[in-house]
PDB file of N, CA and C in Angstrom:
ATOM      1  N   MET A   1     -50.947 -70.393-112.435  1.00  0.00           N
ATOM      2  CA  MET A   1     -50.610 -69.010-112.198  1.00  0.00           C
ATOM      3  C   MET A   1     -51.667 -68.318-111.345  1.00  0.00           C
ATOM      4  N   HIS A   2     -52.735 -68.997-111.049  1.00  0.00           N
ATOM      5  CA  HIS A   2     -53.809 -68.406-110.257  1.00  0.00           C
ATOM      6  C   HIS A   2     -53.577 -68.538-108.762  1.00  0.00           C
ATOM      7  N   ALA A   3     -52.438 -69.142-108.386  1.00  0.00           N
ATOM      8  CA  ALA A   3     -52.177 -69.371-106.968  1.00  0.00           C
ATOM      9  C   ALA A   3     -51.968 -68.070-106.203  1.00  0.00           C
ATOM     10  N   LEU A   4     -51.512 -67.025-106.878  1.00  0.00           N
ATOM     11  CA  LEU A   4     -51.246 -65.748-106.219  1.00  0.00           C
ATOM     12  C   LEU A   4     -52.006 -64.626-106.915  1.00  0.00           C
ATOM     13  N   SER A   5     -52.290 -63.593-106.151  1.00  0.00           N
ATOM     14  CA  SER A   5     -52.946 -62.418-106.734  1.00  0.00           C
ATOM     15  C   SER A   5     -51.913 -61.595-107.514  1.00  0.00           C
ATOM     16  N   ILE A   6     -52.385 -60.708-108.343  1.00  0.00           N
ATOM     17  CA  ILE A   6     -51.481 -59.854-109.141  1.00  0.00           C
ATOM     18  C   ILE A   6     -50.555 -59.028-108.241  1.00  0.00           C
ATOM     19  N   PRO A   7     -51.059 -58.357-107.189  1.00  0.00           N
ATOM     20  CA  PRO A   7     -50.137 -57.612-106.321  1.00  0.00           C
ATOM     21  C   PRO A   7     -49.067 -58.500-105.680  1.00  0.00           C
ATOM     22  N   THR A   8     -49.453 -59.717-105.315  1.00  0.00           N
ATOM     23  CA  THR A   8     -48.470 -60.637-104.727  1.00  0.00           C
ATOM     24  C   THR A   8     -47.431 -61.049-105.762  1.00  0.00           C
ATOM     25  N   TRP A   9     -47.867 -61.277-107.006  1.00  0.00           N
ATOM     26  CA  TRP A   9     -46.918 -61.584-108.083  1.00  0.00           C
ATOM     27  C   TRP A   9     -45.944 -60.431-108.281  1.00  0.00           C
ATOM     28  N   ILE A  10     -46.455 -59.211-108.248  1.00  0.00           N
ATOM     29  CA  ILE A  10     -45.589 -58.033-108.421  1.00  0.00           C
ATOM     30  C   ILE A  10     -44.525 -58.004-107.330  1.00  0.00           C
ATOM     31  N   ILE A  11     -44.919 -58.277-106.109  1.00  0.00           N
ATOM     32  CA  ILE A  11     -43.962 -58.293-105.000  1.00  0.00           C
ATOM     33  C   ILE A  11     -42.940 -59.413-105.186  1.00  0.00           C
ATOM     34  N   HIS A  12     -43.391 -60.612-105.544  1.00  0.00           N
ATOM     35  CA  HIS A  12     -42.477 -61.744-105.735  1.00  0.00           C
ATOM     36  C   HIS A  12     -41.463 -61.460-106.844  1.00  0.00           C
ATOM     37  N   VAL A  13     -41.949 -61.052-107.978  1.00  0.00           N
ATOM     38  CA  VAL A  13     -41.060 -60.830-109.130  1.00  0.00           C
ATOM     39  C   VAL A  13     -40.123 -59.652-108.874  1.00  0.00           C
ATOM     40  N   SER A  14     -40.634 -58.577-108.325  1.00  0.00           N
ATOM     41  CA  SER A  14     -39.769 -57.423-108.064  1.00  0.00           C
ATOM     42  C   SER A  14     -38.701 -57.758-107.022  1.00  0.00           C
ATOM     43  N   SER A  15     -39.029 -58.611-106.061  1.00  0.00           N
ATOM     44  CA  SER A  15     -38.034 -59.018-105.064  1.00  0.00           C
ATOM     45  C   SER A  15     -36.904 -59.820-105.701  1.00  0.00           C
ATOM     46  N   VAL A  16     -37.249 -60.701-106.626  1.00  0.00           N
ATOM     47  CA  VAL A  16     -36.218 -61.481-107.326  1.00  0.00           C
ATOM     48  C   VAL A  16     -35.331 -60.543-108.148  1.00  0.00           C
ATOM     49  N   ILE A  17     -35.940 -59.601-108.847  1.00  0.00           N
ATOM     50  CA  ILE A  17     -35.176 -58.648-109.658  1.00  0.00           C
ATOM     51  C   ILE A  17     -34.287 -57.782-108.775  1.00  0.00           C
ATOM     52  N   GLU A  18     -34.827 -57.298-107.657  1.00  0.00           N
ATOM     53  CA  GLU A  18     -34.041 -56.479-106.732  1.00  0.00           C
ATOM     54  C   GLU A  18     -32.852 -57.255-106.180  1.00  0.00           C
ATOM     55  N   TRP A  19     -33.061 -58.508-105.840  1.00  0.00           N
ATOM     56  CA  TRP A  19     -31.981 -59.330-105.288  1.00  0.00           C
ATOM     57  C   TRP A  19     -30.883 -59.532-106.328  1.00  0.00           C
ATOM     58  N   ALA A  20     -31.259 -59.784-107.580  1.00  0.00           N
ATOM     59  CA  ALA A  20     -30.273 -59.961-108.651  1.00  0.00           C
ATOM     60  C   ALA A  20     -29.486 -58.660-108.874  1.00  0.00           C
ATOM     61  N   ILE A  21     -30.170 -57.542-108.839  1.00  0.00           N
ATOM     62  CA  ILE A  21     -29.493 -56.244-108.990  1.00  0.00           C
ATOM     63  C   ILE A  21     -28.556 -56.001-107.816  1.00  0.00           C
ATOM     64  N   ALA A  22     -28.989 -56.347-106.605  1.00  0.00           N
ATOM     65  CA  ALA A  22     -28.136 -56.170-105.421  1.00  0.00           C
ATOM     66  C   ALA A  22     -26.862 -56.995-105.541  1.00  0.00           C
ATOM     67  N   ILE A  23     -26.981 -58.221-106.043  1.00  0.00           N
ATOM     68  CA  ILE A  23     -25.794 -59.061-106.236  1.00  0.00           C
ATOM     69  C   ILE A  23     -24.823 -58.376-107.191  1.00  0.00           C
ATOM     70  N   TRP A  24     -25.346 -57.866-108.294  1.00  0.00           N
ATOM     71  CA  TRP A  24     -24.495 -57.191-109.275  1.00  0.00           C
ATOM     72  C   TRP A  24     -23.865 -55.921-108.680  1.00  0.00           C
ATOM     73  N   LEU A  25     -24.650 -55.133-107.948  1.00  0.00           N
ATOM     74  CA  LEU A  25     -24.120 -53.898-107.359  1.00  0.00           C
ATOM     75  C   LEU A  25     -23.035 -54.180-106.318  1.00  0.00           C
ATOM     76  N   ILE A  26     -23.239 -55.204-105.511  1.00  0.00           N
ATOM     77  CA  ILE A  26     -22.232 -55.546-104.501  1.00  0.00           C
ATOM     78  C   ILE A  26     -20.953 -56.034-105.168  1.00  0.00           C
ATOM     79  N   TRP A  27     -21.076 -56.827-106.213  1.00  0.00           N
ATOM     80  CA  TRP A  27     -19.892 -57.267-106.965  1.00  0.00           C
ATOM     81  C   TRP A  27     -19.157 -56.049-107.540  1.00  0.00           C
ATOM     82  N   SER A  28     -19.906 -55.135-108.137  1.00  0.00           N
ATOM     83  CA  SER A  28     -19.316 -53.923-108.721  1.00  0.00           C
ATOM     84  C   SER A  28     -18.630 -53.074-107.653  1.00  0.00           C
ATOM     85  N   TYR A  29     -19.255 -52.968-106.488  1.00  0.00           N
ATOM     86  CA  TYR A  29     -18.644 -52.213-105.392  1.00  0.00           C
ATOM     87  C   TYR A  29     -17.318 -52.842-104.981  1.00  0.00           C
ATOM     88  N   GLY A  30     -17.276 -54.167-104.953  1.00  0.00           N
ATOM     89  CA  GLY A  30     -16.030 -54.860-104.634  1.00  0.00           C
ATOM     90  C   GLY A  30     -14.929 -54.521-105.620  1.00  0.00           C
ATOM     91  N   GLU A  31     -15.296 -54.378-106.901  1.00  0.00           N
ATOM     92  CA  GLU A  31     -14.308 -53.986-107.910  1.00  0.00           C
ATOM     93  C   GLU A  31     -13.816 -52.567-107.675  1.00  0.00           C
ATOM     94  N   VAL A  32     -14.711 -51.666-107.324  1.00  0.00           N
ATOM     95  CA  VAL A  32     -14.353 -50.262-107.119  1.00  0.00           C
ATOM     96  C   VAL A  32     -13.423 -50.102-105.922  1.00  0.00           C
ATOM     97  N   VAL A  33     -13.746 -50.736-104.806  1.00  0.00           N
ATOM     98  CA  VAL A  33     -12.929 -50.575-103.601  1.00  0.00           C
ATOM     99  C   VAL A  33     -11.749 -51.540-103.556  1.00  0.00           C
ATOM    100  N   GLY A  34     -11.727 -52.516-104.449  1.00  0.00           N
ATOM    101  CA  GLY A  34     -10.609 -53.455-104.500  1.00  0.00           C
ATOM    102  C   GLY A  34     -10.588 -54.440-103.343  1.00  0.00           C
ATOM    103  N   ASN A  35     -11.760 -54.749-102.804  1.00  0.00           N
ATOM    104  CA  ASN A  35     -11.844 -55.700-101.694  1.00  0.00           C
ATOM    105  C   ASN A  35     -12.579 -56.939-102.183  1.00  0.00           C
ATOM    106  N   ARG A  36     -11.840 -58.044-102.292  1.00  0.00           N
ATOM    107  CA  ARG A  36     -12.412 -59.284-102.837  1.00  0.00           C
ATOM    108  C   ARG A  36     -13.457 -59.909-101.915  1.00  0.00           C
ATOM    109  N   ALA A  37     -13.506 -59.490-100.660  1.00  0.00           N
ATOM    110  CA  ALA A  37     -14.509 -60.023 -99.741  1.00  0.00           C
ATOM    111  C   ALA A  37     -15.916 -59.644-100.198  1.00  0.00           C
ATOM    112  N   TRP A  38     -16.045 -58.532-100.902  1.00  0.00           N
ATOM    113  CA  TRP A  38     -17.353 -58.144-101.448  1.00  0.00           C
ATOM    114  C   TRP A  38     -17.788 -59.119-102.539  1.00  0.00           C
ATOM    115  N   TYR A  39     -16.817 -59.663-103.294  1.00  0.00           N
ATOM    116  CA  TYR A  39     -17.153 -60.680-104.299  1.00  0.00           C
ATOM    117  C   TYR A  39     -17.767 -61.897-103.603  1.00  0.00           C
ATOM    118  N   ALA A  40     -17.116 -62.317-102.518  1.00  0.00           N
ATOM    119  CA  ALA A  40     -17.619 -63.469-101.768  1.00  0.00           C
ATOM    120  C   ALA A  40     -19.020 -63.190-101.238  1.00  0.00           C
ATOM    121  N   PHE A  41     -19.237 -61.965-100.788  1.00  0.00           N
ATOM    122  CA  PHE A  41     -20.558 -61.622-100.266  1.00  0.00           C
ATOM    123  C   PHE A  41     -21.619 -61.713-101.357  1.00  0.00           C
ATOM    124  N   SER A  42     -21.287 -61.206-102.549  1.00  0.00           N
ATOM    125  CA  SER A  42     -22.273 -61.268-103.636  1.00  0.00           C
ATOM    126  C   SER A  42     -22.539 -62.711-104.061  1.00  0.00           C
ATOM    127  N   LEU A  43     -21.512 -63.539-104.088  1.00  0.00           N
ATOM    128  CA  LEU A  43     -21.709 -64.953-104.424  1.00  0.00           C
ATOM    129  C   LEU A  43     -22.506 -65.680-103.342  1.00  0.00           C
ATOM    130  N   ALA A  44     -22.321 -65.258-102.090  1.00  0.00           N
ATOM    131  CA  ALA A  44     -23.054 -65.867-100.983  1.00  0.00           C
ATOM    132  C   ALA A  44     -24.545 -65.559-101.055  1.00  0.00           C
ATOM    133  N   MET A  45     -24.914 -64.555-101.822  1.00  0.00           N
ATOM    134  CA  MET A  45     -26.320 -64.190-101.992  1.00  0.00           C
ATOM    135  C   MET A  45     -27.040 -65.092-102.998  1.00  0.00           C
ATOM    136  N   LEU A  46     -26.298 -65.822-103.805  1.00  0.00           N
ATOM    137  CA  LEU A  46     -26.907 -66.650-104.855  1.00  0.00           C
ATOM    138  C   LEU A  46     -27.867 -67.732-104.350  1.00  0.00           C
ATOM    139  N   PRO A  47     -27.545 -68.458-103.256  1.00  0.00           N
ATOM    140  CA  PRO A  47     -28.520 -69.455-102.797  1.00  0.00           C
ATOM    141  C   PRO A  47     -29.884 -68.844-102.441  1.00  0.00           C
ATOM    142  N   ALA A  48     -29.897 -67.653-101.869  1.00  0.00           N
ATOM    143  CA  ALA A  48     -31.167 -66.999-101.547  1.00  0.00           C
ATOM    144  C   ALA A  48     -31.919 -66.624-102.825  1.00  0.00           C
ATOM    145  N   LEU A  49     -31.192 -66.235-103.854  1.00  0.00           N
ATOM    146  CA  LEU A  49     -31.824 -65.932-105.138  1.00  0.00           C
ATOM    147  C   LEU A  49     -32.439 -67.203-105.737  1.00  0.00           C
ATOM    148  N   ILE A  50     -31.718 -68.301-105.668  1.00  0.00           N
ATOM    149  CA  ILE A  50     -32.243 -69.576-106.159  1.00  0.00           C
ATOM    150  C   ILE A  50     -33.498 -69.962-105.378  1.00  0.00           C
ATOM    151  N   SER A  51     -33.469 -69.750-104.076  1.00  0.00           N
ATOM    152  CA  SER A  51     -34.632 -70.041-103.240  1.00  0.00           C
ATOM    153  C   SER A  51     -35.851 -69.250-103.697  1.00  0.00           C
ATOM    154  N   ALA A  52     -35.672 -67.977-103.938  1.00  0.00           N
ATOM    155  CA  ALA A  52     -36.781 -67.132-104.387  1.00  0.00           C
ATOM    156  C   ALA A  52     -37.289 -67.571-105.758  1.00  0.00           C
ATOM    157  N   MET A  53     -36.390 -67.957-106.634  1.00  0.00           N
ATOM    158  CA  MET A  53     -36.795 -68.408-107.962  1.00  0.00           C
ATOM    159  C   MET A  53     -37.572 -69.729-107.882  1.00  0.00           C
ATOM    160  N   CYS A  54     -37.199 -70.587-106.933  1.00  0.00           N
ATOM    161  CA  CYS A  54     -37.949 -71.837-106.728  1.00  0.00           C
ATOM    162  C   CYS A  54     -39.383 -71.531-106.305  1.00  0.00           C
ATOM    163  N   ALA A  55     -39.538 -70.593-105.388  1.00  0.00           N
ATOM    164  CA  ALA A  55     -40.883 -70.235-104.917  1.00  0.00           C
ATOM    165  C   ALA A  55     -41.724 -69.670-106.053  1.00  0.00           C
ATOM    166  N   CYS A  56     -41.138 -68.776-106.841  1.00  0.00           N
ATOM    167  CA  CYS A  56     -41.876 -68.185-107.970  1.00  0.00           C
ATOM    168  C   CYS A  56     -42.255 -69.247-108.997  1.00  0.00           C
ATOM    169  N   THR A  57     -41.348 -70.158-109.259  1.00  0.00           N
ATOM    170  CA  THR A  57     -41.624 -71.213-110.237  1.00  0.00           C
ATOM    171  C   THR A  57     -42.766 -72.107-109.762  1.00  0.00           C
ATOM    172  N   TRP A  58     -42.720 -72.495-108.497  1.00  0.00           N
ATOM    173  CA  TRP A  58     -43.763 -73.371-107.956  1.00  0.00           C
ATOM    174  C   TRP A  58     -45.128 -72.683-108.009  1.00  0.00           C
ATOM    175  N   HIS A  59     -45.166 -71.393-107.633  1.00  0.00           N
ATOM    176  CA  HIS A  59     -46.423 -70.650-107.687  1.00  0.00           C
ATOM    177  C   HIS A  59     -46.890 -70.438-109.125  1.00  0.00           C
ATOM    178  N   PHE A  60     -45.961 -70.238-110.040  1.00  0.00           N
ATOM    179  CA  PHE A  60     -46.326 -70.023-111.436  1.00  0.00           C
ATOM    180  C   PHE A  60     -47.107 -71.213-111.991  1.00  0.00           C
ATOM    181  N   PHE A  61     -46.730 -72.411-111.564  1.00  0.00           N
ATOM    182  CA  PHE A  61     -47.411 -73.624-112.015  1.00  0.00           C
ATOM    183  C   PHE A  61     -48.492 -74.067-111.033  1.00  0.00           C
ATOM    184  N   ASP A  62     -49.119 -73.093-110.376  1.00  0.00           N
ATOM    185  CA  ASP A  62     -50.254 -73.330-109.470  1.00  0.00           C
ATOM    186  C   ASP A  62     -49.973 -74.357-108.384  1.00  0.00           C
ATOM    187  N   ASN A  63     -48.778 -74.293-107.817  1.00  0.00           N
ATOM    188  CA  ASN A  63     -48.401 -75.176-106.703  1.00  0.00           C
ATOM    189  C   ASN A  63     -48.649 -76.656-107.044  1.00  0.00           C
ATOM    190  N   ALA A  64     -48.220 -77.029-108.238  1.00  0.00           N
ATOM    191  CA  ALA A  64     -48.446 -78.399-108.725  1.00  0.00           C
ATOM    192  C   ALA A  64     -47.783 -79.434-107.822  1.00  0.00           C
ATOM    193  N   LYS A  65     -48.500 -80.497-107.566  1.00  0.00           N
ATOM    194  CA  LYS A  65     -47.969 -81.595-106.732  1.00  0.00           C
ATOM    195  C   LYS A  65     -46.689 -82.173-107.323  1.00  0.00           C
ATOM    196  N   SER A  66     -46.611 -82.206-108.648  1.00  0.00           N
ATOM    197  CA  SER A  66     -45.429 -82.785-109.303  1.00  0.00           C
ATOM    198  C   SER A  66     -44.181 -81.924-109.097  1.00  0.00           C
ATOM    199  N   LEU A  67     -44.368 -80.695-108.649  1.00  0.00           N
ATOM    200  CA  LEU A  67     -43.226 -79.795-108.426  1.00  0.00           C
ATOM    201  C   LEU A  67     -42.979 -79.531-106.944  1.00  0.00           C
ATOM    202  N   GLU A  68     -43.527 -80.373-106.092  1.00  0.00           N
ATOM    203  CA  GLU A  68     -43.329 -80.163-104.654  1.00  0.00           C
ATOM    204  C   GLU A  68     -41.866 -80.250-104.239  1.00  0.00           C
ATOM    205  N   TRP A  69     -41.043 -80.906-105.042  1.00  0.00           N
ATOM    206  CA  TRP A  69     -39.611 -80.971-104.754  1.00  0.00           C
ATOM    207  C   TRP A  69     -39.000 -79.563-104.743  1.00  0.00           C
ATOM    208  N   LEU A  70     -39.644 -78.613-105.444  1.00  0.00           N
ATOM    209  CA  LEU A  70     -39.151 -77.233-105.428  1.00  0.00           C
ATOM    210  C   LEU A  70     -39.260 -76.617-104.040  1.00  0.00           C
ATOM    211  N   VAL A  71     -40.254 -77.041-103.275  1.00  0.00           N
ATOM    212  CA  VAL A  71     -40.419 -76.530-101.910  1.00  0.00           C
ATOM    213  C   VAL A  71     -39.234 -76.968-101.051  1.00  0.00           C
ATOM    214  N   MET A  72     -38.816 -78.215-101.201  1.00  0.00           N
ATOM    215  CA  MET A  72     -37.655 -78.712-100.450  1.00  0.00           C
ATOM    216  C   MET A  72     -36.374 -78.026-100.916  1.00  0.00           C
ATOM    217  N   LEU A  73     -36.256 -77.820-102.226  1.00  0.00           N
ATOM    218  CA  LEU A  73     -35.085 -77.109-102.755  1.00  0.00           C
ATOM    219  C   LEU A  73     -35.069 -75.671-102.248  1.00  0.00           C
ATOM    220  N   GLN A  74     -36.230 -75.039-102.206  1.00  0.00           N
ATOM    221  CA  GLN A  74     -36.300 -73.669-101.706  1.00  0.00           C
ATOM    222  C   GLN A  74     -35.860 -73.609-100.242  1.00  0.00           C
ATOM    223  N   ALA A  75     -36.367 -74.515 -99.426  1.00  0.00           N
ATOM    224  CA  ALA A  75     -35.994 -74.538 -98.011  1.00  0.00           C
ATOM    225  C   ALA A  75     -34.493 -74.802 -97.843  1.00  0.00           C
ATOM    226  N   SER A  76     -33.962 -75.710 -98.630  1.00  0.00           N
ATOM    227  CA  SER A  76     -32.529 -76.033 -98.561  1.00  0.00           C
ATOM    228  C   SER A  76     -31.679 -74.838 -98.965  1.00  0.00           C
ATOM    229  N   MET A  77     -32.081 -74.170-100.029  1.00  0.00           N
ATOM    230  CA  MET A  77     -31.329 -73.000-100.490  1.00  0.00           C
ATOM    231  C   MET A  77     -31.407 -71.848 -99.486  1.00  0.00           C
ATOM    232  N   THR A  78     -32.528 -71.724 -98.806  1.00  0.00           N
ATOM    233  CA  THR A  78     -32.642 -70.704 -97.765  1.00  0.00           C
ATOM    234  C   THR A  78     -31.675 -71.003 -96.630  1.00  0.00           C
ATOM    235  N   LEU A  79     -31.625 -72.260 -96.187  1.00  0.00           N
ATOM    236  CA  LEU A  79     -30.711 -72.654 -95.119  1.00  0.00           C
ATOM    237  C   LEU A  79     -29.259 -72.453 -95.540  1.00  0.00           C
ATOM    238  N   ILE A  80     -28.912 -72.946 -96.721  1.00  0.00           N
ATOM    239  CA  ILE A  80     -27.544 -72.787 -97.222  1.00  0.00           C
ATOM    240  C   ILE A  80     -27.212 -71.308 -97.382  1.00  0.00           C
ATOM    241  N   GLY A  81     -28.150 -70.543 -97.921  1.00  0.00           N
ATOM    242  CA  GLY A  81     -27.936 -69.111 -98.105  1.00  0.00           C
ATOM    243  C   GLY A  81     -27.698 -68.375 -96.797  1.00  0.00           C
ATOM    244  N   ASN A  82     -28.411 -68.764 -95.749  1.00  0.00           N
ATOM    245  CA  ASN A  82     -28.188 -68.133 -94.445  1.00  0.00           C
ATOM    246  C   ASN A  82     -26.766 -68.379 -93.957  1.00  0.00           C
ATOM    247  N   PHE A  83     -26.284 -69.595 -94.133  1.00  0.00           N
ATOM    248  CA  PHE A  83     -24.919 -69.909 -93.697  1.00  0.00           C
ATOM    249  C   PHE A  83     -23.857 -69.258 -94.591  1.00  0.00           C
ATOM    250  N   THR A  84     -24.100 -69.220 -95.914  1.00  0.00           N
ATOM    251  CA  THR A  84     -23.109 -68.585 -96.785  1.00  0.00           C
ATOM    252  C   THR A  84     -23.048 -67.082 -96.523  1.00  0.00           C
ATOM    253  N   LEU A  85     -24.188 -66.459 -96.243  1.00  0.00           N
ATOM    254  CA  LEU A  85     -24.177 -65.029 -95.913  1.00  0.00           C
ATOM    255  C   LEU A  85     -23.515 -64.771 -94.568  1.00  0.00           C
ATOM    256  N   LEU A  86     -23.702 -65.670 -93.622  1.00  0.00           N
ATOM    257  CA  LEU A  86     -23.014 -65.556 -92.337  1.00  0.00           C
ATOM    258  C   LEU A  86     -21.501 -65.596 -92.545  1.00  0.00           C
ATOM    259  N   ALA A  87     -21.033 -66.578 -93.308  1.00  0.00           N
ATOM    260  CA  ALA A  87     -19.596 -66.721 -93.560  1.00  0.00           C
ATOM    261  C   ALA A  87     -19.053 -65.526 -94.344  1.00  0.00           C
ATOM    262  N   ALA A  88     -19.792 -65.081 -95.342  1.00  0.00           N
ATOM    263  CA  ALA A  88     -19.340 -63.945 -96.147  1.00  0.00           C
ATOM    264  C   ALA A  88     -19.319 -62.660 -95.332  1.00  0.00           C
ATOM    265  N   GLY A  89     -20.300 -62.487 -94.450  1.00  0.00           N
ATOM    266  CA  GLY A  89     -20.314 -61.317 -93.576  1.00  0.00           C
ATOM    267  C   GLY A  89     -19.126 -61.307 -92.638  1.00  0.00           C
ATOM    268  N   TRP A  90     -18.793 -62.479 -92.105  1.00  0.00           N
ATOM    269  CA  TRP A  90     -17.624 -62.582 -91.233  1.00  0.00           C
ATOM    270  C   TRP A  90     -16.343 -62.273 -92.006  1.00  0.00           C
ATOM    271  N   LEU A  91     -16.239 -62.815 -93.221  1.00  0.00           N
ATOM    272  CA  LEU A  91     -15.080 -62.549 -94.073  1.00  0.00           C
ATOM    273  C   LEU A  91     -14.955 -61.054 -94.381  1.00  0.00           C
ATOM    274  N   LEU A  92     -16.073 -60.435 -94.680  1.00  0.00           N
ATOM    275  CA  LEU A  92     -16.093 -59.006 -94.972  1.00  0.00           C
ATOM    276  C   LEU A  92     -15.683 -58.201 -93.749  1.00  0.00           C
ATOM    277  N   TRP A  93     -16.202 -58.572 -92.604  1.00  0.00           N
ATOM    278  CA  TRP A  93     -15.838 -57.890 -91.365  1.00  0.00           C
ATOM    279  C   TRP A  93     -14.342 -57.994 -91.101  1.00  0.00           C
ATOM    280  N   ARG A  94     -13.794 -59.191 -91.287  1.00  0.00           N
ATOM    281  CA  ARG A  94     -12.350 -59.373 -91.078  1.00  0.00           C
ATOM    282  C   ARG A  94     -11.524 -58.568 -92.061  1.00  0.00           C
ATOM    283  N   SER A  95     -12.015 -58.462 -93.290  1.00  0.00           N
ATOM    284  CA  SER A  95     -11.237 -57.761 -94.319  1.00  0.00           C
ATOM    285  C   SER A  95     -11.221 -56.250 -94.115  1.00  0.00           C
ATOM    286  N   THR A  96     -12.174 -55.733 -93.353  1.00  0.00           N
ATOM    287  CA  THR A  96     -12.242 -54.276 -93.165  1.00  0.00           C
ATOM    288  C   THR A  96     -11.617 -53.819 -91.867  1.00  0.00           C
ATOM    289  N   ARG A  97     -11.168 -54.738 -91.045  1.00  0.00           N
ATOM    290  CA  ARG A  97     -10.506 -54.349 -89.797  1.00  0.00           C
ATOM    291  C   ARG A  97      -9.166 -53.725 -90.132  1.00  0.00           C
ATOM    292  N   SER A  98      -8.781 -52.739 -89.387  1.00  0.00           N
ATOM    293  CA  SER A  98      -7.505 -52.059 -89.642  1.00  0.00           C
ATOM    294  C   SER A  98      -6.344 -52.968 -89.251  1.00  0.00           C
ATOM    295  N   PRO A  99      -5.175 -52.777 -89.876  1.00  0.00           N
ATOM    296  CA  PRO A  99      -4.008 -53.601 -89.515  1.00  0.00           C
ATOM    297  C   PRO A  99      -3.643 -53.466 -88.039  1.00  0.00           C
ATOM    298  N   VAL A 100      -3.865 -52.288 -87.449  1.00  0.00           N
ATOM    299  CA  VAL A 100      -3.559 -52.092 -86.034  1.00  0.00           C
ATOM    300  C   VAL A 100      -4.440 -52.994 -85.179  1.00  0.00           C
ATOM    301  N   MET A 101      -5.716 -53.060 -85.511  1.00  0.00           N
ATOM    302  CA  MET A 101      -6.632 -53.918 -84.759  1.00  0.00           C
ATOM    303  C   MET A 101      -6.251 -55.379 -84.910  1.00  0.00           C
ATOM    304  N   ARG A 102      -5.836 -55.775 -86.114  1.00  0.00           N
ATOM    305  CA  ARG A 102      -5.458 -57.171 -86.341  1.00  0.00           C
ATOM    306  C   ARG A 102      -4.223 -57.535 -85.527  1.00  0.00           C
ATOM    307  N   SER A 103      -3.223 -56.653 -85.505  1.00  0.00           N
ATOM    308  CA  SER A 103      -2.007 -56.959 -84.749  1.00  0.00           C
ATOM    309  C   SER A 103      -2.300 -56.943 -83.254  1.00  0.00           C
ATOM    310  N   HIS A 104      -3.199 -56.058 -82.804  1.00  0.00           N
ATOM    311  CA  HIS A 104      -3.567 -56.014 -81.386  1.00  0.00           C
ATOM    312  C   HIS A 104      -4.274 -57.301 -80.968  1.00  0.00           C
ATOM    313  N   SER A 105      -5.164 -57.802 -81.809  1.00  0.00           N
ATOM    314  CA  SER A 105      -5.890 -59.024 -81.464  1.00  0.00           C
ATOM    315  C   SER A 105      -4.943 -60.226 -81.436  1.00  0.00           C
ATOM    316  N   LYS A 106      -3.903 -60.218 -82.238  1.00  0.00           N
ATOM    317  CA  LYS A 106      -2.931 -61.311 -82.226  1.00  0.00           C
ATOM    318  C   LYS A 106      -2.126 -61.272 -80.924  1.00  0.00           C
ATOM    319  N   ILE A 107      -1.779 -60.046 -80.484  1.00  0.00           N
ATOM    320  CA  ILE A 107      -1.007 -59.897 -79.247  1.00  0.00           C
ATOM    321  C   ILE A 107      -1.848 -60.327 -78.042  1.00  0.00           C
ATOM    322  N   SER A 108      -3.101 -59.883 -78.009  1.00  0.00           N
ATOM    323  CA  SER A 108      -3.945 -60.200 -76.844  1.00  0.00           C
ATOM    324  C   SER A 108      -4.319 -61.669 -76.775  1.00  0.00           C
ATOM    325  N   SER A 109      -4.224 -62.390 -77.880  1.00  0.00           N
ATOM    326  CA  SER A 109      -4.581 -63.801 -77.837  1.00  0.00           C
ATOM    327  C   SER A 109      -3.417 -64.690 -77.424  1.00  0.00           C
ATOM    328  N   LYS A 110      -2.234 -64.117 -77.266  1.00  0.00           N
ATOM    329  CA  LYS A 110      -1.056 -64.917 -76.865  1.00  0.00           C
ATOM    330  C   LYS A 110      -0.989 -65.106 -75.379  1.00  0.00           C
TER     331      LYS A 110
END
């Protein structure tokens, strides 16, 4: 646990808590507006949360050599999270386009 200073620990832990709260708030917003694309967006945030938890866990155990696999898992979850957020953002964007815009884009693509 000595791998990070107290202020750095505060930032790490508060970031994980903020991210978890953001996931819950985005899911709740999706329920309020009735748009399921917000659910997908909140689920797409989970790999980034896992990535942050991997980093905190590794630092908590003083960057132990036996837990170096967490670094690879963190990097993988960051990469996967970037792609899931990209896909969810695109899905959200498509879901908020007006029906007029959707029909216009279908006509112009013919």
